[in-house]
């Protein structure tokens, strides 16, 4: 079982993750996954499935966080629901398929993938690198294909896809605030299909701790969900008032630090 101090860590980082998810349209899972990994390893829970549990739990948390965040964005009229309808079907298929496939991938390999992805996103956010707006949104087939790729990668990292869907929409001349809000809406189908996939791929796996439902660790999910749901709307409102570029750089540094902690653990254990 988790200690009170471990629950305090989950509550604190849940608040950070929820605020960032609402503020930047990215970040919830990139904070949650390393924290859940650290807590499970400190409690000596999860065995060879720590990374699967962290990713599955992150996606389950986002089922609730994304609803809270998108409601705040929708009230401001910032969500482009035509893009959501175009990209969501491919995202659902890509995320669900990727989460089922994840059950066959060793935990260490999933962790390497997360670390490399976090470094890439951290560098992109810190440098402000993004594709130039040089085209319009593709048709339904193109949007669905892009959604499928974003969904599959998201399912292996435990994120809502914002670190990919926001730059993609920016490349397609979607205004930044619309892209962030629309990304928050797209996070819900990713989260739901990913959570169901990790529940299924982890069902009756040996060695899972008490409180695990497939690859979703319910005690951590509940603690994180409580804070992310409270903080995501505050982040969404703050997105229209705070210096987002400076906050992105600060978040990029945090992400690199957390990814480095995971990398050190990987190298230490071979």
Coordinates of C-alpha atoms in Angstrom, one line a residue:
X1 CA 0.0 0.0 0.0
X2 CA 1.0 3.6 -0.5
X3 CA 2.1 5.7 2.5
X4 CA 0.6 9.1 3.4
X5 CA 3.7 10.8 2.1
X6 CA 3.3 9.1 -1.2
X7 CA -0.3 10.2 -1.5
X8 CA 0.9 13.7 -0.7
X9 CA 3.4 13.5 -3.6
X10 CA 0.6 12.3 -5.9
X11 CA -1.7 15.1 -4.8
X12 CA 1.0 17.8 -5.3
X13 CA 2.0 16.7 -8.7
X14 CA -1.6 16.1 -9.7
X15 CA -2.2 19.8 -9.1
X16 CA 0.8 20.7 -11.3
X17 CA -0.3 18.3 -14.0
X18 CA -3.8 19.5 -14.1
X19 CA -2.8 23.2 -14.2
X20 CA -0.4 22.5 -17.1
X21 CA -2.9 20.4 -19.0
X22 CA -5.3 23.3 -19.0
X23 CA -2.7 26.0 -19.5
X24 CA -0.7 24.5 -22.3
X25 CA -2.8 21.8 -23.8
X26 CA 0.1 19.4 -23.0
X27 CA 1.9 18.2 -20.0
X28 CA -0.5 16.2 -17.9
X29 CA 0.8 12.8 -18.7
X30 CA 4.4 13.9 -19.1
X31 CA 4.3 14.9 -15.4
X32 CA 2.1 12.0 -14.2
X33 CA 4.0 9.1 -15.7
X34 CA 7.4 9.7 -14.0
X35 CA 5.7 10.5 -10.7
X36 CA 3.6 7.3 -10.7
X37 CA 6.8 5.3 -11.7
X38 CA 8.7 6.9 -8.7
X39 CA 5.9 6.2 -6.3
X40 CA 5.4 2.6 -7.3
X41 CA 9.1 1.9 -7.2
X42 CA 9.4 3.5 -3.8
X43 CA 6.5 1.3 -2.5
X44 CA 8.0 -1.7 -4.3
X45 CA 4.8 -2.3 -6.2
X46 CA 4.3 -3.3 -9.8
X47 CA 7.3 -5.6 -10.4
X48 CA 8.0 -5.8 -14.2
X49 CA 4.9 -3.8 -15.0
X50 CA 5.7 -0.4 -13.4
X51 CA 5.8 1.5 -16.7
X52 CA 2.6 -0.1 -18.0
X53 CA 0.8 0.8 -14.7
X54 CA 2.1 4.4 -14.9
X55 CA 1.0 4.9 -18.5
X56 CA -2.3 3.2 -18.0
X57 CA -3.0 5.2 -14.8
X58 CA -2.0 8.4 -16.6
X59 CA -4.5 7.8 -19.4
X60 CA -7.2 6.9 -16.9
X61 CA -6.7 10.2 -15.0
X62 CA -6.9 12.1 -18.2
X63 CA -10.4 10.7 -18.9
X64 CA -11.5 13.1 -16.1
X65 CA -9.0 15.9 -16.5
X66 CA -9.7 16.4 -20.2
X67 CA -13.5 16.8 -19.5
X68 CA -12.8 19.4 -16.9
X69 CA -10.3 21.2 -19.1
X70 CA -12.3 21.2 -22.3
X71 CA -15.4 22.5 -20.6
X72 CA -13.5 25.6 -19.6
X73 CA -12.1 26.0 -23.2
X74 CA -15.5 25.4 -24.7
X75 CA -17.1 28.2 -22.6
X76 CA -14.6 30.6 -24.2
X77 CA -15.7 29.3 -27.7
X78 CA -12.1 28.2 -28.5
X79 CA -12.7 24.6 -29.5
X80 CA -12.9 23.8 -33.2
X81 CA -15.3 20.8 -33.1
X82 CA -14.9 20.2 -36.9
X83 CA -11.3 19.3 -36.3
X84 CA -12.3 17.1 -33.3
X85 CA -14.8 15.2 -35.5
X86 CA -12.1 14.8 -38.2
X87 CA -9.2 13.6 -36.0
X88 CA -11.0 11.7 -33.2
X89 CA -11.9 8.4 -35.1
X90 CA -8.3 7.8 -36.1
X91 CA -7.1 8.7 -32.6
X92 CA -9.4 6.2 -31.0
X93 CA -8.2 3.4 -33.3
X94 CA -4.5 4.3 -33.0
X95 CA -4.7 4.7 -29.2
X96 CA -6.6 1.5 -28.5
X97 CA -4.5 -0.6 -30.9
X98 CA -1.3 0.9 -29.4
X99 CA -2.4 0.3 -25.8
X100 CA -3.2 -3.4 -26.6
X101 CA 0.2 -3.7 -28.3
X102 CA 1.9 -2.1 -25.2
X103 CA 1.0 -5.2 -23.2
X104 CA 3.4 -7.1 -25.4
X105 CA 6.2 -4.5 -25.0
X106 CA 8.7 -5.0 -22.1
X107 CA 8.4 -2.3 -19.4
X108 CA 12.0 -1.2 -19.9
X109 CA 11.4 -0.6 -23.6
X110 CA 8.3 1.5 -22.9
X111 CA 10.4 3.5 -20.4
X112 CA 13.1 4.2 -23.0
X113 CA 10.5 5.4 -25.4
X114 CA 9.0 7.7 -22.8
X115 CA 12.5 9.2 -21.9
X116 CA 13.4 9.8 -25.6
X117 CA 10.0 11.4 -26.3
X118 CA 10.2 13.6 -23.2
X119 CA 13.6 14.9 -24.2
X120 CA 12.4 15.6 -27.7
X121 CA 9.3 17.5 -26.5
X122 CA 11.3 19.3 -23.9
X123 CA 13.8 20.5 -26.4
X124 CA 11.1 21.5 -28.8
X125 CA 9.2 23.5 -26.2
X126 CA 12.3 25.2 -24.7
X127 CA 13.6 26.3 -28.2
X128 CA 10.1 27.2 -29.4
X129 CA 10.7 25.1 -32.5
X130 CA 7.6 24.5 -34.5
X131 CA 6.7 23.8 -38.2
X132 CA 5.9 27.0 -40.1
X133 CA 2.2 27.5 -40.9
X134 CA 2.3 26.5 -44.5
X135 CA -0.9 24.6 -45.4
X136 CA -4.6 24.2 -44.5
X137 CA -6.1 21.3 -42.5
X138 CA -6.3 18.1 -44.7
X139 CA -9.5 16.4 -45.5
X140 CA -11.2 13.8 -43.3
X141 CA -8.8 11.0 -44.5
X142 CA -5.7 13.1 -43.7
X143 CA -7.0 14.2 -40.3
X144 CA -7.9 10.6 -39.4
X145 CA -4.4 9.3 -40.5
X146 CA -2.7 12.1 -38.4
X147 CA -5.0 11.2 -35.5
X148 CA -4.0 7.6 -35.7
X149 CA -0.3 8.3 -35.5
X150 CA -0.8 10.7 -32.7
X151 CA -3.0 8.3 -30.8
X152 CA -0.6 5.3 -31.1
X153 CA 2.4 7.4 -29.9
X154 CA 0.3 8.8 -27.1
X155 CA -0.7 5.3 -25.9
X156 CA 3.0 4.4 -25.4
X157 CA 3.8 7.6 -23.5
X158 CA 0.6 8.1 -21.5
X159 CA -0.3 11.6 -22.8
X160 CA -3.3 13.3 -24.3
X161 CA -1.4 14.0 -27.5
X162 CA -1.2 17.8 -27.2
X163 CA 2.5 17.9 -27.7
X164 CA 1.9 16.5 -31.2
X165 CA -1.6 17.7 -32.1
X166 CA -0.9 21.4 -31.2
X167 CA 2.1 21.7 -33.5
X168 CA 0.2 19.7 -36.2
X169 CA -2.7 22.2 -36.1
X170 CA -0.3 25.1 -36.0
X171 CA 1.4 23.8 -39.2
X172 CA -2.1 23.8 -40.7
X173 CA -2.7 27.5 -39.9
X174 CA -5.0 26.9 -36.9
X175 CA -4.6 29.8 -34.4
X176 CA -2.6 28.8 -31.3
X177 CA -5.4 29.3 -28.7
X178 CA -7.8 27.3 -30.9
X179 CA -5.2 24.6 -31.3
X180 CA -4.6 24.3 -27.5
X181 CA -8.4 24.2 -26.8
X182 CA -9.0 21.7 -29.6
X183 CA -6.1 19.6 -28.4
X184 CA -7.7 19.4 -25.0
X185 CA -10.9 18.2 -26.5
X186 CA -9.0 15.5 -28.5
X187 CA -7.4 14.3 -25.3
X188 CA -10.7 12.8 -24.2
X189 CA -11.0 10.1 -26.9
X190 CA -7.3 9.3 -26.5
X191 CA -7.7 9.0 -22.8
X192 CA -10.8 6.8 -22.9
X193 CA -9.6 4.4 -25.6
X194 CA -6.2 4.2 -24.0
X195 CA -7.5 3.5 -20.6
X196 CA -9.8 0.8 -21.9
X197 CA -6.9 -0.7 -23.8
X198 CA -4.6 -0.8 -20.8
X199 CA -7.3 -2.2 -18.7
X200 CA -7.7 -5.0 -21.3
X201 CA -4.0 -5.6 -21.9
X202 CA -3.3 -5.9 -18.2
X203 CA -6.3 -7.9 -17.3
X204 CA -5.3 -10.9 -15.1
X205 CA -1.6 -10.2 -15.6
X206 CA 0.4 -11.8 -12.8
X207 CA 2.3 -9.7 -10.3
X208 CA 0.1 -6.7 -10.3
X209 CA -0.5 -4.9 -6.9
X210 CA -3.7 -4.9 -5.0
X211 CA -5.8 -2.0 -6.3
X212 CA -4.8 -2.5 -9.9
X213 CA -7.5 -2.9 -12.5
X214 CA -5.6 -4.2 -15.5
X215 CA -2.7 -1.8 -16.0
X216 CA -4.6 1.0 -14.1
X217 CA -3.5 1.6 -10.5
X218 CA -6.7 2.9 -8.8
X219 CA -5.3 4.4 -5.6
X220 CA -2.9 6.6 -7.6
X221 CA -5.6 7.4 -10.2
X222 CA -8.0 8.6 -7.6
X223 CA -5.5 10.9 -5.9
X224 CA -4.2 12.4 -9.2
X225 CA -7.8 12.7 -10.6
X226 CA -8.9 14.7 -7.6
X227 CA -6.3 17.4 -8.1
X228 CA -6.1 17.4 -11.9
X229 CA -9.9 18.0 -12.2
X230 CA -9.7 20.9 -9.7
X231 CA -6.7 22.5 -11.4
X232 CA -7.3 22.0 -15.1
X233 CA -10.0 24.7 -15.4
X234 CA -7.7 27.2 -13.6
X235 CA -5.0 26.5 -16.1
X236 CA -7.4 26.9 -19.0
X237 CA -8.5 30.3 -17.7
X238 CA -4.9 31.3 -17.0
X239 CA -3.9 30.5 -20.6
X240 CA -5.5 33.7 -21.7
X241 CA -3.7 35.8 -19.1
X242 CA -0.3 34.4 -18.3
X243 CA 3.0 34.6 -20.4
X244 CA 2.6 31.1 -22.0
X245 CA 6.0 31.1 -23.9
X246 CA 7.9 31.7 -20.6
X247 CA 5.9 29.0 -18.8
X248 CA 6.5 26.6 -21.6
X249 CA 10.3 27.0 -21.1
X250 CA 9.9 26.4 -17.4
X251 CA 7.8 23.3 -18.0
X252 CA 10.4 22.1 -20.6
X253 CA 13.1 22.2 -17.9
X254 CA 10.9 20.3 -15.4
X255 CA 10.2 17.7 -18.0
X256 CA 13.9 17.2 -18.9
X257 CA 14.7 16.9 -15.2
X258 CA 12.0 14.2 -14.6
X259 CA 13.0 12.3 -17.8
X260 CA 16.6 12.4 -16.6
X261 CA 15.6 10.8 -13.3
X262 CA 14.0 8.0 -15.3
X263 CA 17.1 7.7 -17.5
X264 CA 19.4 7.4 -14.5
X265 CA 17.1 4.6 -13.2
X266 CA 17.3 2.8 -16.5
X267 CA 21.1 3.0 -16.7
X268 CA 21.5 2.0 -13.1
X269 CA 19.4 -1.2 -13.6
X270 CA 20.9 -2.0 -17.0

